[in-house]
Amino acid sequence: MNDANPFAALESLRDSLPAGEDAPAAAPEKAREFRAADFKIFYERKGRGGKEVTIIECPAAMTDEQVAALAKRLRNALGTGGSVRGCEILLQGDRRAALPALLK
């Protein structure tokens, strides 16, 4: 065996094998659609210095990217500030009345 290349025997064996079929490409993952009923909406003031916040609890099946994109769309549509905390979206102010129409 050649000490310079310990894998020389394996390389020659690989070259002698017939060409195999390529693995089929994985189908792109279809984005799941969520309904307004999949979200839980809460209103909270306690422990926030009297400031109002609307909390939207997202389904566990949503990815972090989906939650962040939804938060951005909601903040822009409502013209308010907010943030993302795990699987929750926090929006400044009482936005419970407007959210069901936006989550459809």
PDB file of C-alpha atoms in Angstrom, residues 15-91:
ATOM      1  CA  ASP A  15     -13.595   4.349 -10.202  1.00  0.00           C
ATOM      2  CA  SER A  16     -14.394   0.722 -11.092  1.00  0.00           C
ATOM      3  CA  LEU A  17     -17.998   0.844  -9.800  1.00  0.00           C
ATOM      4  CA  PRO A  18     -20.874   1.623 -12.170  1.00  0.00           C
ATOM      5  CA  ALA A  19     -22.392   5.077 -11.981  1.00  0.00           C
ATOM      6  CA  GLY A  20     -25.393   5.171  -9.667  1.00  0.00           C
ATOM      7  CA  GLU A  21     -28.541   7.186  -9.964  1.00  0.00           C
ATOM      8  CA  ASP A  22     -28.625  10.604  -8.407  1.00  0.00           C
ATOM      9  CA  ALA A  23     -30.831  10.909  -5.380  1.00  0.00           C
ATOM     10  CA  PRO A  24     -34.152  12.552  -6.210  1.00  0.00           C
ATOM     11  CA  ALA A  25     -34.315  16.185  -5.210  1.00  0.00           C
ATOM     12  CA  ALA A  26     -36.367  16.807  -2.108  1.00  0.00           C
ATOM     13  CA  ALA A  27     -39.683  18.447  -2.803  1.00  0.00           C
ATOM     14  CA  PRO A  28     -39.778  22.026  -1.544  1.00  0.00           C
ATOM     15  CA  GLU A  29     -41.606  22.284   1.755  1.00  0.00           C
ATOM     16  CA  LYS A  30     -45.026  23.811   1.339  1.00  0.00           C
ATOM     17  CA  ALA A  31     -45.702  26.767   3.605  1.00  0.00           C
ATOM     18  CA  ARG A  32     -48.488  26.000   6.032  1.00  0.00           C
ATOM     19  CA  GLU A  33     -51.450  28.344   6.108  1.00  0.00           C
ATOM     20  CA  PHE A  34     -52.650  29.541   9.508  1.00  0.00           C
ATOM     21  CA  ARG A  35     -56.144  30.775  10.348  1.00  0.00           C
ATOM     22  CA  ALA A  36     -57.118  33.549  12.742  1.00  0.00           C
ATOM     23  CA  ALA A  37     -58.480  30.879  15.091  1.00  0.00           C
ATOM     24  CA  ASP A  38     -54.958  29.422  15.436  1.00  0.00           C
ATOM     25  CA  PHE A  39     -53.783  32.539  17.298  1.00  0.00           C
ATOM     26  CA  LYS A  40     -54.588  33.517  20.892  1.00  0.00           C
ATOM     27  CA  ILE A  41     -54.890  37.241  21.582  1.00  0.00           C
ATOM     28  CA  PHE A  42     -54.382  38.710  25.054  1.00  0.00           C
ATOM     29  CA  TYR A  43     -54.463  42.216  26.520  1.00  0.00           C
ATOM     30  CA  GLU A  44     -52.156  43.094  29.392  1.00  0.00           C
ATOM     31  CA  ARG A  45     -51.246  46.126  31.528  1.00  0.00           C
ATOM     32  CA  LYS A  46     -50.062  44.540  34.743  1.00  0.00           C
ATOM     33  CA  GLY A  47     -46.324  44.863  35.386  1.00  0.00           C
ATOM     34  CA  ARG A  48     -45.799  47.302  32.526  1.00  0.00           C
ATOM     35  CA  GLY A  49     -46.078  50.610  34.325  1.00  0.00           C
ATOM     36  CA  GLY A  50     -49.699  51.073  33.201  1.00  0.00           C
ATOM     37  CA  LYS A  51     -48.807  50.761  29.517  1.00  0.00           C
ATOM     38  CA  GLU A  52     -51.103  48.656  27.373  1.00  0.00           C
ATOM     39  CA  VAL A  53     -49.828  45.771  25.287  1.00  0.00           C
ATOM     40  CA  THR A  54     -51.577  43.263  23.053  1.00  0.00           C
ATOM     41  CA  ILE A  55     -49.977  39.816  23.028  1.00  0.00           C
ATOM     42  CA  ILE A  56     -50.525  37.398  20.149  1.00  0.00           C
ATOM     43  CA  GLU A  57     -49.588  33.819  20.932  1.00  0.00           C
ATOM     44  CA  CYS A  58     -48.614  32.098  17.672  1.00  0.00           C
ATOM     45  CA  PRO A  59     -49.052  28.382  16.932  1.00  0.00           C
ATOM     46  CA  ALA A  60     -46.052  26.230  17.820  1.00  0.00           C
ATOM     47  CA  ALA A  61     -45.834  25.075  14.184  1.00  0.00           C
ATOM     48  CA  MET A  62     -44.751  28.553  13.049  1.00  0.00           C
ATOM     49  CA  THR A  63     -41.040  29.042  12.469  1.00  0.00           C
ATOM     50  CA  ASP A  64     -39.145  31.972  13.949  1.00  0.00           C
ATOM     51  CA  GLU A  65     -38.917  33.545  10.485  1.00  0.00           C
ATOM     52  CA  GLN A  66     -42.684  33.286   9.995  1.00  0.00           C
ATOM     53  CA  VAL A  67     -43.355  34.865  13.404  1.00  0.00           C
ATOM     54  CA  ALA A  68     -40.943  37.727  12.680  1.00  0.00           C
ATOM     55  CA  ALA A  69     -42.479  38.347   9.240  1.00  0.00           C
ATOM     56  CA  LEU A  70     -46.009  38.352  10.682  1.00  0.00           C
ATOM     57  CA  ALA A  71     -44.949  40.752  13.441  1.00  0.00           C
ATOM     58  CA  LYS A  72     -43.499  43.143  10.891  1.00  0.00           C
ATOM     59  CA  ARG A  73     -46.650  43.030   8.753  1.00  0.00           C
ATOM     60  CA  LEU A  74     -48.882  43.655  11.784  1.00  0.00           C
ATOM     61  CA  ARG A  75     -46.745  46.538  13.071  1.00  0.00           C
ATOM     62  CA  ASN A  76     -46.828  48.188   9.638  1.00  0.00           C
ATOM     63  CA  ALA A  77     -50.567  47.645   9.154  1.00  0.00           C
ATOM     64  CA  LEU A  78     -51.429  48.993  12.614  1.00  0.00           C
ATOM     65  CA  GLY A  79     -48.828  51.759  12.657  1.00  0.00           C
ATOM     66  CA  THR A  80     -47.555  50.732  16.060  1.00  0.00           C
ATOM     67  CA  GLY A  81     -44.420  49.448  17.705  1.00  0.00           C
ATOM     68  CA  GLY A  82     -43.887  45.974  18.976  1.00  0.00           C
ATOM     69  CA  SER A  83     -41.503  43.088  19.357  1.00  0.00           C
ATOM     70  CA  VAL A  84     -41.216  39.315  19.169  1.00  0.00           C
ATOM     71  CA  ARG A  85     -40.590  37.184  22.240  1.00  0.00           C
ATOM     72  CA  GLY A  86     -40.274  33.498  21.395  1.00  0.00           C
ATOM     73  CA  CYS A  87     -43.568  32.442  19.827  1.00  0.00           C
ATOM     74  CA  GLU A  88     -45.342  35.623  20.955  1.00  0.00           C
ATOM     75  CA  ILE A  89     -45.811  38.939  19.219  1.00  0.00           C
ATOM     76  CA  LEU A  90     -46.128  41.980  21.483  1.00  0.00           C
ATOM     77  CA  LEU A  91     -47.836  45.068  20.055  1.00  0.00           C
TER      78      LEU A  91
END
